[in-house]
Amino acid sequence: MDNLRKRTIALSLLAGLVSPALAARHAADAAALRVKATGATFLKFYEGLTEPMIRALEQACVRQGLRMMGHVPAGIAYEDARIAEVQHFFGVPLPQTLERDTLVNRSCDWHAVDERRMDEIVEVTLKHGIANTPTIVTNQQMLCYRDFNAARRDPAMHNLPPFYLDVIWLPERVRSSNRMARDYLERQVAPAVAKKQRLTRKLFDAGARLFLGTDVAQPFVVPGASLQQEMALFAGAGIGIEQIWKLATRDAGERLGIAGLGRIEAGAPADILLFRHDPTQSLDNLASLEAIVAAGSLYRSADLAQALRTNTAYFNSPLIKPLARRGAEQALARALGPARK
């Protein structure tokens, strides 16, 4: 009886150790299968994950043939998460150094990130083959809250429906507006931009993989314009313009698994930008765009500009503008609670 009791206890202890691992594997496989069933090729890691959950999801992605990317979750350091492709440099500031545990602070509180910490990140990145999409532009554009009225007059803002500026990005409506105050912008956000550029250059020089990204719909991050701004931030970090164009075209195509994207060769997708002045000599020459060829069709800049004006006129029409604003207010109230008056 004693031996039987001992074996029963041992089996019970073993089941207690194995079951959570098996449960984690089943949950991870189910998540990966749901993502794959949609036709997606990437699974994005986000919030609420522990280190064991990350490892289980990684294995499930391998089994299901999915690529991985996303956030380093709250409370976990970059080197512990070891996510295959990290967005926004989350996890670089150690969790205990943040002023608050929020997305804004995790993005901007870089006061404790020094050269030693950056070198640690480079070492871990190379050791584990981690890729990074820095999205420095999201921090740079937060600095628009230094002078909101001046920022809203930027020509790029005219390409957006007005409810972004009138409702969603309005300082009084932003729940984290206390962290958009000038003190925080100068003390944390502005230095974070410079430090992220420094880390990006270190990673580039070390041969680590980098991708261009923007995280559009963040305050003042406008589709199209924000990618050009991110390219300029990479250039400001000291990365050569031709290398930046490679990141924006060929490397992006390879990462997305689109054969031939970013190349001019027989059988490649016919996506071409035509400039009056060479943009590989200066990114300022991006403003000289004359036409694009996309999916085999030619679009002149003048025609694209007219399409934007038509879109702007629609969202500023007497009927649509108030309706769109009311819809934005209702959506914001549901997401964040009633807006402050």
PDB file of C-alpha atoms in Angstrom, residues 167-169 173-174 327-339:
ATOM      1  CA  VAL A 167     -11.845  64.784 -31.799  1.00  0.00           C
ATOM      2  CA  ILE A 168      -9.414  61.870 -31.626  1.00  0.00           C
ATOM      3  CA  TRP A 169      -6.121  63.741 -31.337  1.00  0.00           C
ATOM      4  CA  ARG A 173      -9.770  64.400 -25.448  1.00  0.00           C
ATOM      5  CA  VAL A 174      -6.627  62.306 -25.074  1.00  0.00           C
ATOM      6  CA  GLY A 327     -19.450  59.076 -34.890  1.00  0.00           C
ATOM      7  CA  ALA A 328     -15.858  59.700 -33.786  1.00  0.00           C
ATOM      8  CA  GLU A 329     -17.034  61.163 -30.478  1.00  0.00           C
ATOM      9  CA  GLN A 330     -19.278  58.179 -29.823  1.00  0.00           C
ATOM     10  CA  ALA A 331     -16.519  55.715 -30.684  1.00  0.00           C
ATOM     11  CA  LEU A 332     -14.050  57.542 -28.449  1.00  0.00           C
ATOM     12  CA  ALA A 333     -16.565  57.619 -25.593  1.00  0.00           C
ATOM     13  CA  ARG A 334     -17.068  53.853 -25.875  1.00  0.00           C
ATOM     14  CA  ALA A 335     -13.324  53.229 -25.931  1.00  0.00           C
ATOM     15  CA  LEU A 336     -12.130  55.711 -23.323  1.00  0.00           C
ATOM     16  CA  GLY A 337     -15.208  56.876 -21.456  1.00  0.00           C
ATOM     17  CA  PRO A 338     -16.942  60.276 -21.791  1.00  0.00           C
ATOM     18  CA  ALA A 339     -14.719  63.044 -23.115  1.00  0.00           C
TER      19      ALA A 339
END
